[in-house]
Coordinates of C-alpha atoms and ligand atoms in Angstrom, one line a residue:
M166 CA -113.0 6.1 16.2
N167 CA -116.0 3.7 16.9
S168 CA -118.1 3.7 14.0
M169 CA -121.0 1.5 15.7
S170 CA -121.4 4.4 18.4
Y171 CA -121.3 6.9 15.4
E172 CA -124.1 4.8 13.8
A173 CA -126.2 4.4 17.0
L174 CA -126.0 8.4 17.4
Q175 CA -127.1 9.1 13.8
Q176 CA -130.0 6.6 14.3
M177 CA -131.1 8.5 17.3
V178 CA -130.7 12.0 15.7
D179 CA -132.8 10.7 12.8
Q180 CA -135.5 9.1 15.4
S181 CA -135.6 12.4 17.0
S182 CA -137.6 15.7 16.6
R183 CA -136.5 17.7 19.6
I184 CA -133.1 17.4 19.9
V185 CA -131.5 19.5 22.7
F186 CA -127.8 20.2 23.0
F187 CA -126.1 21.1 26.2
G188 CA -122.7 22.3 25.9
G189 CA -119.3 23.4 27.5
A190 CA -115.9 24.9 26.8
G191 CA -115.0 21.7 24.8
V192 CA -117.5 22.5 22.0
S193 CA -115.0 25.7 21.2
T194 CA -111.5 24.0 21.6
E195 CA -111.6 22.8 17.9
S196 CA -112.2 26.5 17.1
G197 CA -108.8 27.2 18.9
I198 CA -110.5 28.6 22.2
P199 CA -108.8 26.9 25.2
D200 CA -111.2 25.2 27.7
F201 CA -110.4 25.2 31.8
R202 CA -110.2 21.6 32.6
G203 CA -108.6 19.9 29.3
V204 CA -105.3 19.1 29.0
D205 CA -104.3 22.1 27.0
G206 CA -106.8 24.2 29.3
L207 CA -106.2 27.4 31.3
Y208 CA -105.9 25.6 34.6
H209 CA -102.5 23.9 33.3
Q210 CA -101.4 27.4 32.5
K211 CA -99.4 29.5 34.8
Y212 CA -100.9 32.7 36.2
D213 CA -100.3 34.8 39.4
Y214 CA -103.8 33.5 40.6
P215 CA -106.0 30.5 39.6
P216 CA -108.6 31.4 36.9
E217 CA -111.5 30.9 39.1
E218 CA -110.2 33.3 41.3
M219 CA -109.5 36.1 38.4
L220 CA -113.1 35.2 37.4
S221 CA -115.0 36.0 40.6
H222 CA -116.8 38.8 41.1
T223 CA -114.7 39.9 44.2
F224 CA -111.7 39.8 41.7
F225 CA -113.6 42.0 39.4
V226 CA -114.3 44.7 42.4
R227 CA -110.8 44.4 43.8
K228 CA -108.2 44.2 41.1
P229 CA -110.0 45.4 37.9
E230 CA -106.8 46.0 36.2
E231 CA -105.7 42.3 36.4
F232 CA -109.2 41.0 36.0
F233 CA -109.0 43.0 32.4
R234 CA -105.4 41.7 31.9
F235 CA -106.6 38.1 32.0
Y236 CA -109.9 38.8 30.5
R237 CA -108.5 40.6 27.3
D238 CA -105.7 38.1 26.9
K239 CA -107.7 34.6 27.1
M240 CA -111.6 35.3 27.3
L241 CA -111.8 37.7 24.2
P242 CA -111.2 35.3 21.1
L243 CA -112.9 37.5 18.6
D244 CA -111.2 35.8 15.5
A245 CA -112.4 32.4 16.5
K246 CA -114.7 30.8 13.9
P247 CA -117.6 28.2 14.6
N248 CA -116.7 24.7 14.1
R249 CA -118.2 21.6 12.6
A250 CA -120.2 21.1 15.9
H251 CA -121.5 24.6 15.9
L252 CA -122.7 24.4 11.9
K253 CA -124.2 21.0 12.2
L254 CA -126.5 22.3 15.3
A255 CA -127.4 25.2 13.2
Q256 CA -128.3 23.1 10.5
W257 CA -130.5 20.9 12.7
E258 CA -132.2 24.1 14.0
K259 CA -133.0 25.0 10.6
E260 CA -134.5 21.6 9.6
G261 CA -136.9 21.9 12.6
K262 CA -135.0 18.9 14.5
L263 CA -133.4 20.9 17.1
I264 CA -135.3 23.0 19.7
G265 CA -132.5 24.5 21.4
I266 CA -129.0 24.7 22.7
V267 CA -127.9 25.5 26.3
T268 CA -124.4 26.5 26.5
Q269 CA -122.0 27.3 29.2
N270 CA -119.7 29.3 26.9
I271 CA -119.8 32.9 26.2
D272 CA -117.9 32.9 23.0
G273 CA -121.2 33.6 20.9
L274 CA -120.0 30.9 18.4
H275 CA -123.4 29.2 18.2
Q276 CA -125.1 32.4 16.9
A277 CA -122.3 33.0 14.7
A278 CA -123.0 29.7 13.2
G279 CA -126.8 30.7 12.8
S280 CA -128.3 29.2 15.9
R281 CA -131.1 31.2 17.1
K282 CA -132.5 29.1 20.2
V283 CA -129.3 29.6 22.4
F284 CA -129.7 29.8 26.2
E285 CA -126.3 31.4 27.1
L286 CA -126.2 30.3 30.9
H287 CA -122.8 32.2 31.7
G288 CA -123.6 35.3 29.5
S289 CA -121.8 36.5 26.4
I290 CA -118.6 38.5 25.8
H291 CA -120.6 40.3 23.3
R292 CA -122.5 42.2 25.5
N293 CA -120.7 44.9 27.5
Y294 CA -122.4 47.6 29.6
C295 CA -121.5 50.5 31.8
Q296 CA -122.3 50.0 35.3
S297 CA -123.1 53.4 36.3
C298 CA -125.5 54.4 33.0
G299 CA -126.2 51.1 31.1
K300 CA -124.8 52.2 28.1
S301 CA -123.8 49.3 26.0
F302 CA -120.5 48.5 24.1
S303 CA -118.9 45.9 21.7
P304 CA -116.2 43.3 22.8
E305 CA -114.0 45.0 20.5
Y306 CA -114.1 48.2 22.5
I307 CA -113.2 46.3 25.8
R308 CA -110.1 44.9 23.4
D309 CA -109.2 48.0 22.2
S310 CA -109.5 50.2 25.2
R311 CA -106.5 52.0 26.1
D312 CA -107.3 52.2 29.6
P313 CA -106.4 49.5 31.7
V314 CA -110.2 49.1 32.9
P315 CA -112.4 50.1 30.0
L316 CA -114.3 53.3 30.8
C317 CA -117.5 54.7 29.6
S318 CA -117.6 58.5 28.5
C319 CA -119.7 59.2 31.9
G320 CA -116.8 57.7 33.9
G321 CA -118.3 54.3 35.0
R322 CA -116.6 51.1 34.8
I323 CA -117.6 48.7 31.9
K324 CA -118.5 44.9 32.6
P325 CA -118.7 42.2 30.3
D326 CA -122.3 40.6 30.7
V327 CA -120.7 37.2 31.5
V328 CA -121.5 35.4 34.9
L329 CA -118.4 35.4 37.2
Y330 CA -117.8 33.0 40.0
E331 CA -119.9 34.3 43.0
E332 CA -122.6 35.5 40.7
G333 CA -126.3 34.3 40.2
L334 CA -127.5 32.9 36.7
D335 CA -129.8 35.1 35.0
N336 CA -133.6 33.6 35.9
D337 CA -135.0 34.0 32.5
V338 CA -132.0 31.9 31.0
V339 CA -132.5 29.3 33.5
S340 CA -136.1 28.9 33.0
G341 CA -135.8 28.9 29.2
A342 CA -133.0 26.0 29.5
V343 CA -135.2 24.2 31.8
G344 CA -138.4 24.6 29.1
V345 CA -136.2 23.1 26.4
I346 CA -134.3 20.5 28.4
S347 CA -137.8 19.1 29.9
K348 CA -139.1 19.0 26.2
A349 CA -136.3 17.3 24.6
D350 CA -136.5 13.7 23.3
L351 CA -132.8 13.4 23.0
L352 CA -130.0 15.4 24.9
I353 CA -126.8 15.5 23.7
V354 CA -124.1 16.7 26.2
A355 CA -120.8 17.5 24.9
G356 CA -117.7 19.3 25.7
T357 CA -118.2 19.9 29.3
S358 CA -116.7 18.3 32.4
L359 CA -120.2 18.8 34.1
T360 CA -118.3 20.2 37.3
V361 CA -119.6 23.9 37.0
Y362 CA -123.0 24.2 39.4
P363 CA -125.7 25.0 39.1
A364 CA -125.3 24.7 35.1
A365 CA -124.4 21.0 35.2
G366 CA -127.3 20.5 37.2
L367 CA -129.9 21.4 34.3
I368 CA -129.4 18.1 32.9
R369 CA -131.5 16.6 35.7
Y370 CA -134.8 18.0 33.7
F371 CA -134.3 16.1 31.0
R372 CA -137.3 13.2 30.9
G373 CA -136.8 12.1 27.1
S374 CA -135.7 8.9 25.8
H375 CA -132.1 9.1 24.8
L376 CA -129.0 10.6 26.6
V377 CA -125.7 11.1 24.9
L378 CA -122.5 12.2 26.2
I379 CA -119.5 13.2 23.8
N380 CA -116.7 14.2 25.6
R381 CA -112.8 13.5 25.8
D382 CA -112.3 13.0 29.4
A383 CA -114.8 11.0 31.9
T384 CA -117.4 13.0 33.2
P385 CA -119.6 12.3 36.8
M386 CA -122.8 11.9 34.4
D387 CA -121.1 8.7 32.2
G388 CA -123.0 6.1 33.8
E389 CA -126.4 7.4 33.4
A390 CA -125.8 8.1 29.6
D391 CA -127.3 5.8 27.0
L392 CA -124.3 6.3 25.0
V393 CA -120.8 7.8 25.7
I394 CA -118.5 8.8 22.8
R395 CA -114.8 9.8 23.7
D396 CA -113.9 11.5 20.5
K397 CA -113.7 15.3 19.4
V398 CA -117.3 16.7 19.4
G399 CA -116.7 18.7 16.3
E400 CA -115.4 15.5 14.2
V401 CA -118.4 13.6 15.6
L402 CA -121.0 15.7 14.9
G403 CA -119.5 16.8 11.5
S404 CA -119.4 13.1 10.4
L405 CA -123.4 12.8 10.9
T406 CA -126.2 14.1 8.6
Ligands
NAD146 P1 -114.1 22.5 31.4 O1 -112.8 23.2 30.7 O2 -114.4 22.2 32.8 O3 -114.2 21.1 30.5 C1 -114.1 21.1 29.3 C2 -114.5 19.6 29.0 O4 -114.4 19.5 27.5 C3 -113.2 18.6 29.4 O5 -113.8 17.5 29.9 C4 -112.6 18.2 28.1 O6 -112.1 16.8 28.1 C5 -113.6 18.2 27.0 N1 -113.3 18.8 25.8 C6 -112.0 19.5 25.5 N2 -112.1 19.7 24.1 C7 -113.0 18.7 23.4 C8 -113.4 18.4 22.1 N3 -113.2 19.0 21.0 N4 -114.5 17.2 22.0 C9 -114.6 16.6 23.1 N5 -114.6 17.0 24.3 C10 -113.7 17.9 24.3 O7 -115.5 23.0 30.6 P2 -117.2 23.7 31.1 O8 -117.5 22.4 31.9 O9 -117.8 24.1 29.9 O10 -116.6 24.6 32.4 C11 -116.0 25.7 32.2 C12 -116.7 27.2 32.5 O11 -115.7 28.0 31.9 C13 -118.0 27.3 31.8 O12 -118.8 27.8 32.9 C14 -117.9 28.4 30.7 O13 -118.4 29.5 30.8 C15 -116.3 28.6 30.8 N6 -115.5 28.9 29.4 C16 -116.0 29.3 28.3 C17 -115.3 29.0 27.1 C18 -115.9 29.5 25.9 O14 -116.6 30.3 26.1 N7 -115.3 29.2 24.8 C19 -113.7 28.7 27.4 C20 -113.5 28.5 28.5 C21 -114.2 28.5 29.6
ZN147 ZN1 -122.0 55.3 31.3

């Protein structure tokens, strides 16, 4: 741990009144949810198909049983609890210092921690809709359904409201995210490999004074950050006031 960089970050946080946090799967690994590209990530585990293929729209349509086998097994961590990163961000929002969280995660842990201004670029496992009649279902329903592909009483197939590969992002969510990022004075980017587009491109809208990156592995944006911290995001944020 480099205490100098923690102090530098604390100072930026103290001076800031419009913090925005941009996060990815690495924000939830300390809650026990594996990321994709980290060392214990899903890309390093063995499946019949690579994760980005199983999480594609084509796969959902063509092989729904296999999609839901993987989805129930790996994408529905309903027992996970917010960690120190989620809790600190919720605290800053309550204190009026943080104006928004833009996340690539679909686990809902920011809201579980108490955050309200959350832009979920890739949707959420907590919303699920029948593709025929639009009825909504809980994630527990998806998990516990005995049908290999969860079905509505109308016979329609239920789809989680998550953005699969090949699908576009929701326009309102993107414009909300761009709105807060362009108003931020401090942008903290954490727990993301910054390789999934268009999400990663949104940090280009930042016009404020300090860009901070907290990530275990190097990212393509390291050279442009004012401060790079290579520790666990929960440990770093948890140590701040
Ligand atoms: P990624 O897996 O590509 O990258 C995660 C990054 O976080 C890695 O660079 C890793 O070094 C870093 N990291 C892991 N744990 C960390 C920690 N405790 N502290 C600091 N850094 C840590 O994730 P991504 O960039 O978010 O892209 C993956 C896509 O997969 C996203 O679009 C997201 O929707 C989805 N996804 C979501 C979840 C979730 O909701 N929790 C989990 C896995 C994947
Ligand atoms: Zn229905």
